[in-house]
C-alpha positions as a LaTeX table, in Angstrom:
\begin{tabular}{lrrr}
\hline
Residue & $x$ (\AA) & $y$ (\AA) & $z$ (\AA) \\
\hline
Met1 & 15.40 & $-0.50$ & 12.97 \\
Lys2 & 12.36 & 0.11 & 15.14 \\
His3 & 10.66 & 1.88 & 12.24 \\
Lys4 & 11.23 & $-1.12$ & 9.95 \\
Leu5 & 9.69 & $-3.43$ & 12.53 \\
Ile6 & 6.63 & $-1.17$ & 12.74 \\
Ile7 & 6.29 & $-1.32$ & 8.94 \\
Ile8 & 6.59 & $-5.12$ & 8.94 \\
Leu9 & 4.02 & $-5.42$ & 11.75 \\
Thr10 & 1.65 & $-3.07$ & 9.91 \\
Leu11 & 2.01 & $-5.08$ & 6.71 \\
Trp12 & 1.42 & $-8.32$ & 8.57 \\
Ile13 & $-1.77$ & $-6.98$ & 10.15 \\
Cys14 & $-2.99$ & $-5.64$ & 6.79 \\
Phe15 & $-2.18$ & $-8.94$ & 5.10 \\
Leu16 & $-4.09$ & $-10.91$ & 7.72 \\
Leu17 & $-7.07$ & $-8.55$ & 7.45 \\
Gln18 & $-7.02$ & $-8.66$ & 3.67 \\
Ser19 & $-6.69$ & $-12.42$ & 3.36 \\
Ser20 & $-9.00$ & $-13.50$ & 6.18 \\
Val21 & $-11.53$ & $-11.02$ & 7.53 \\
Leu22 & $-12.14$ & $-8.87$ & 4.45 \\
Ser23 & $-12.28$ & $-11.84$ & 2.09 \\
Tyr24 & $-15.42$ & $-13.06$ & 3.87 \\
Leu25 & $-17.08$ & $-9.65$ & 3.68 \\
Asn26 & $-18.37$ & $-9.07$ & 0.18 \\
Phe27 & $-17.74$ & $-5.54$ & $-1.12$ \\
Leu28 & $-19.08$ & $-5.68$ & $-4.69$ \\
Gly29 & $-17.43$ & $-9.08$ & $-5.04$ \\
Val30 & $-13.87$ & $-7.82$ & $-4.44$ \\
Val31 & $-11.46$ & $-7.45$ & $-1.53$ \\
Pro32 & $-9.75$ & $-4.09$ & $-0.92$ \\
Asn33 & $-6.01$ & $-4.18$ & $-1.49$ \\
Leu34 & $-4.71$ & $-3.09$ & 1.92 \\
Leu35 & $-1.12$ & $-3.96$ & 1.06 \\
Leu36 & $-1.20$ & $-1.60$ & $-1.90$ \\
Ile37 & $-2.65$ & 1.15 & 0.29 \\
Thr38 & 0.08 & 0.59 & 2.89 \\
Thr39 & 2.83 & 0.57 & 0.27 \\
Val40 & 1.63 & 3.80 & $-1.33$ \\
Ser41 & 1.13 & 5.41 & 2.11 \\
Met42 & 4.60 & 4.54 & 3.40 \\
Gly43 & 6.23 & 5.63 & 0.16 \\
Phe44 & 4.26 & 8.87 & 0.20 \\
Met45 & 4.99 & 9.66 & 3.87 \\
His46 & 8.62 & 8.51 & 4.08 \\
Gly47 & 10.14 & 8.56 & 0.60 \\
Lys48 & 11.46 & 6.20 & $-2.01$ \\
Asn49 & 13.59 & 3.97 & 0.23 \\
Glu50 & 10.76 & 3.24 & 2.65 \\
Gly51 & 8.41 & 2.75 & $-0.30$ \\
Ile52 & 10.76 & 0.18 & $-1.83$ \\
Phe53 & 11.18 & $-1.63$ & 1.50 \\
Thr54 & 7.43 & $-1.66$ & 2.18 \\
Gly55 & 6.67 & $-2.76$ & $-1.37$ \\
Phe56 & 9.20 & $-5.58$ & $-1.20$ \\
Ile57 & 7.81 & $-6.97$ & 2.06 \\
Ala58 & 4.18 & $-6.59$ & 0.88 \\
Gly59 & 4.95 & $-8.25$ & $-2.45$ \\
Leu60 & 6.89 & $-11.02$ & $-0.75$ \\
Leu61 & 3.91 & $-11.76$ & 1.50 \\
Leu62 & 1.71 & $-12.05$ & $-1.60$ \\
Asp63 & 4.28 & $-14.12$ & $-3.47$ \\
Ile64 & 4.61 & $-16.61$ & $-0.64$ \\
Ser65 & 0.85 & $-16.90$ & $-0.20$ \\
Tyr66 & $-0.63$ & $-16.63$ & $-3.68$ \\
Gly67 & 2.04 & $-16.35$ & $-6.35$ \\
Gly68 & 3.41 & $-19.21$ & $-8.37$ \\
Ile69 & 6.76 & $-17.52$ & $-8.98$ \\
Ile70 & 8.44 & $-15.85$ & $-6.02$ \\
Gly71 & 9.35 & $-12.24$ & $-6.73$ \\
Ile72 & 6.76 & $-11.10$ & $-9.27$ \\
Tyr73 & 4.52 & $-9.33$ & $-6.76$ \\
Ala74 & 7.57 & $-8.13$ & $-4.81$ \\
Leu75 & 8.97 & $-6.47$ & $-7.92$ \\
Leu76 & 5.63 & $-4.91$ & $-8.83$ \\
Tyr77 & 5.04 & $-3.56$ & $-5.32$ \\
Met78 & 8.63 & $-2.26$ & $-5.13$ \\
Tyr79 & 8.01 & $-0.19$ & $-8.25$ \\
Ile80 & 4.77 & 1.10 & $-6.76$ \\
Gly81 & 6.53 & 2.08 & $-3.52$ \\
Tyr82 & 9.37 & 3.71 & $-5.43$ \\
Val83 & 7.09 & 5.84 & $-7.60$ \\
Ser84 & 5.01 & 6.78 & $-4.54$ \\
Gly85 & 8.16 & 8.04 & $-2.86$ \\
Phe86 & 8.60 & 10.71 & $-5.53$ \\
Phe87 & 5.60 & 12.60 & $-4.18$ \\
Thr88 & 7.07 & 12.97 & $-0.67$ \\
Glu89 & 8.87 & 16.19 & $-1.40$ \\
Val90 & 6.14 & 17.69 & $-3.59$ \\
Tyr91 & 3.04 & 17.29 & $-1.40$ \\
Phe92 & 2.38 & 17.40 & 2.31 \\
Ser93 & 1.48 & 14.04 & 3.83 \\
Asn94 & $-1.63$ & 15.39 & 5.58 \\
Val95 & $-3.36$ & 15.93 & 2.21 \\
Ile96 & $-5.42$ & 12.78 & 1.72 \\
Arg97 & $-6.43$ & 13.45 & $-1.89$ \\
Val98 & $-2.98$ & 12.65 & $-3.24$ \\
Pro99 & $-2.68$ & 9.14 & $-1.75$ \\
Val100 & $-6.26$ & 8.34 & $-2.81$ \\
Cys101 & $-5.47$ & 9.38 & $-6.39$ \\
Met102 & $-2.20$ & 7.43 & $-6.33$ \\
Val103 & $-3.88$ & 4.30 & $-4.97$ \\
Thr104 & $-6.58$ & 4.58 & $-7.62$ \\
Val105 & $-4.05$ & 4.86 & $-10.45$ \\
Phe106 & $-1.79$ & 2.11 & $-9.07$ \\
Glu107 & $-4.73$ & $-0.23$ & $-8.46$ \\
Phe108 & $-5.87$ & 0.28 & $-12.05$ \\
Ile109 & $-2.34$ & $-0.43$ & $-13.35$ \\
Tyr110 & $-1.95$ & $-3.39$ & $-10.97$ \\
Asp111 & $-5.21$ & $-4.99$ & $-12.12$ \\
Gly112 & $-4.28$ & $-4.35$ & $-15.75$ \\
Ile113 & $-0.94$ & $-6.13$ & $-15.29$ \\
Ile114 & $-2.67$ & $-9.02$ & $-13.54$ \\
Phe115 & $-5.14$ & $-9.24$ & $-16.44$ \\
Val116 & $-2.40$ & $-9.31$ & $-19.07$ \\
Ala117 & $-0.21$ & $-11.79$ & $-17.20$ \\
Gly118 & $-2.96$ & $-14.02$ & $-15.85$ \\
Phe119 & $-5.72$ & $-13.98$ & $-18.41$ \\
Leu120 & $-4.83$ & $-12.38$ & $-21.73$ \\
Leu121 & $-1.72$ & $-14.51$ & $-22.25$ \\
Arg122 & $-3.86$ & $-17.61$ & $-21.65$ \\
Gly123 & $-6.33$ & $-16.71$ & $-24.36$ \\
Arg124 & $-9.07$ & $-15.17$ & $-22.23$ \\
Thr125 & $-9.84$ & $-12.03$ & $-24.16$ \\
Asn126 & $-12.98$ & $-10.73$ & $-22.46$ \\
Val127 & $-11.39$ & $-7.38$ & $-21.57$ \\
Trp128 & $-14.64$ & $-5.48$ & $-21.03$ \\
Gly129 & $-16.09$ & $-8.20$ & $-18.80$ \\
Tyr130 & $-12.95$ & $-8.28$ & $-16.66$ \\
Phe131 & $-12.83$ & $-4.53$ & $-16.27$ \\
Thr132 & $-16.52$ & $-4.16$ & $-15.43$ \\
Ser133 & $-16.70$ & $-7.10$ & $-13.02$ \\
Val134 & $-13.25$ & $-6.94$ & $-11.37$ \\
Val135 & $-11.22$ & $-3.82$ & $-12.06$ \\
Phe136 & $-13.76$ & $-1.04$ & $-11.56$ \\
Pro137 & $-15.23$ & $-2.46$ & $-8.32$ \\
Asp138 & $-11.72$ & $-3.23$ & $-7.06$ \\
Val139 & $-10.51$ & 0.31 & $-7.76$ \\
Leu140 & $-13.62$ & 1.81 & $-6.14$ \\
Ile141 & $-13.46$ & $-0.29$ & $-2.96$ \\
Thr142 & $-9.69$ & 0.14 & $-2.57$ \\
Ala143 & $-10.02$ & 3.93 & $-3.01$ \\
Leu144 & $-12.75$ & 4.05 & $-0.35$ \\
Phe145 & $-10.66$ & 1.99 & 2.06 \\
Thr146 & $-7.74$ & 4.34 & 1.44 \\
Phe147 & $-9.55$ & 7.10 & 3.34 \\
Ile148 & $-9.78$ & 4.87 & 6.43 \\
Leu149 & $-6.40$ & 3.15 & 6.33 \\
Tyr150 & $-4.38$ & 6.22 & 5.33 \\
Ser151 & $-5.90$ & 8.19 & 8.20 \\
Ile152 & $-4.86$ & 5.46 & 10.64 \\
Leu153 & $-1.36$ & 5.16 & 9.17 \\
Tyr154 & $-0.94$ & 8.93 & 9.19 \\
Arg155 & $-1.85$ & 9.15 & 12.89 \\
Val156 & 0.49 & 6.28 & 13.79 \\
Asn157 & 3.26 & 7.91 & 11.78 \\
Arg158 & 2.74 & 11.29 & 13.45 \\
Ser159 & 2.75 & 9.78 & 16.95 \\
Tyr160 & 5.92 & 7.84 & 16.15 \\
Ile161 & 7.64 & 10.99 & 14.88 \\
Glu162 & 6.49 & 12.99 & 17.91 \\
Gln163 & 7.87 & 10.35 & 20.29 \\
Gly164 & 11.19 & 10.53 & 18.46 \\
Lys165 & 11.26 & 14.30 & 18.77 \\
Lys166 & 10.53 & 14.14 & 22.50 \\
Gly167 & 13.35 & 11.65 & 22.96 \\
Arg168 & 15.81 & 13.91 & 21.15 \\
Gln169 & 14.76 & 16.93 & 23.20 \\
Ser170 & 15.70 & 15.29 & 26.46 \\
Leu171 & 18.20 & 17.02 & 28.72 \\
Trp172 & 20.33 & 13.91 & 28.79 \\
Ile173 & 20.46 & 13.25 & 25.06 \\
Arg174 & 22.02 & 15.90 & 22.90 \\
Asp175 & 22.33 & 16.00 & 19.11 \\
\hline
\end{tabular}
């Protein structure tokens, strides 16, 4: 339960940073997707179930704030967290290349889905203009921010796990 509260608090902080502070800073005209980075990171470090939970909460925050229909972003982020959880058993979580590659791929897919649902179905067919002005800068900035945020999340995760191990190794608590 404590772990779930830490995930919710982390998502809340990332959401506030993404929607307030980082939206005023102009990084090539886009805002890095911190909620996507957090969803991929939690799925990658903890597995499919934590990825689904993190994706649902992150998507719900976006649905409540920006979405017209509640649940679209939650469903999309849940899938992202679920797929990220597959890599838990294959790669070690201290390898930063894997989450950066996953965030890059998922950001590209995410922006493509947003383009199809938000623009292409409404008759806006300037695909090249959208990809050059929105998708490529968004993927680049989010991938760069992944190095920073994943390092922070990895350290917090390691300290949380170490505290849990110390608590289990107490003389008074036995497994």
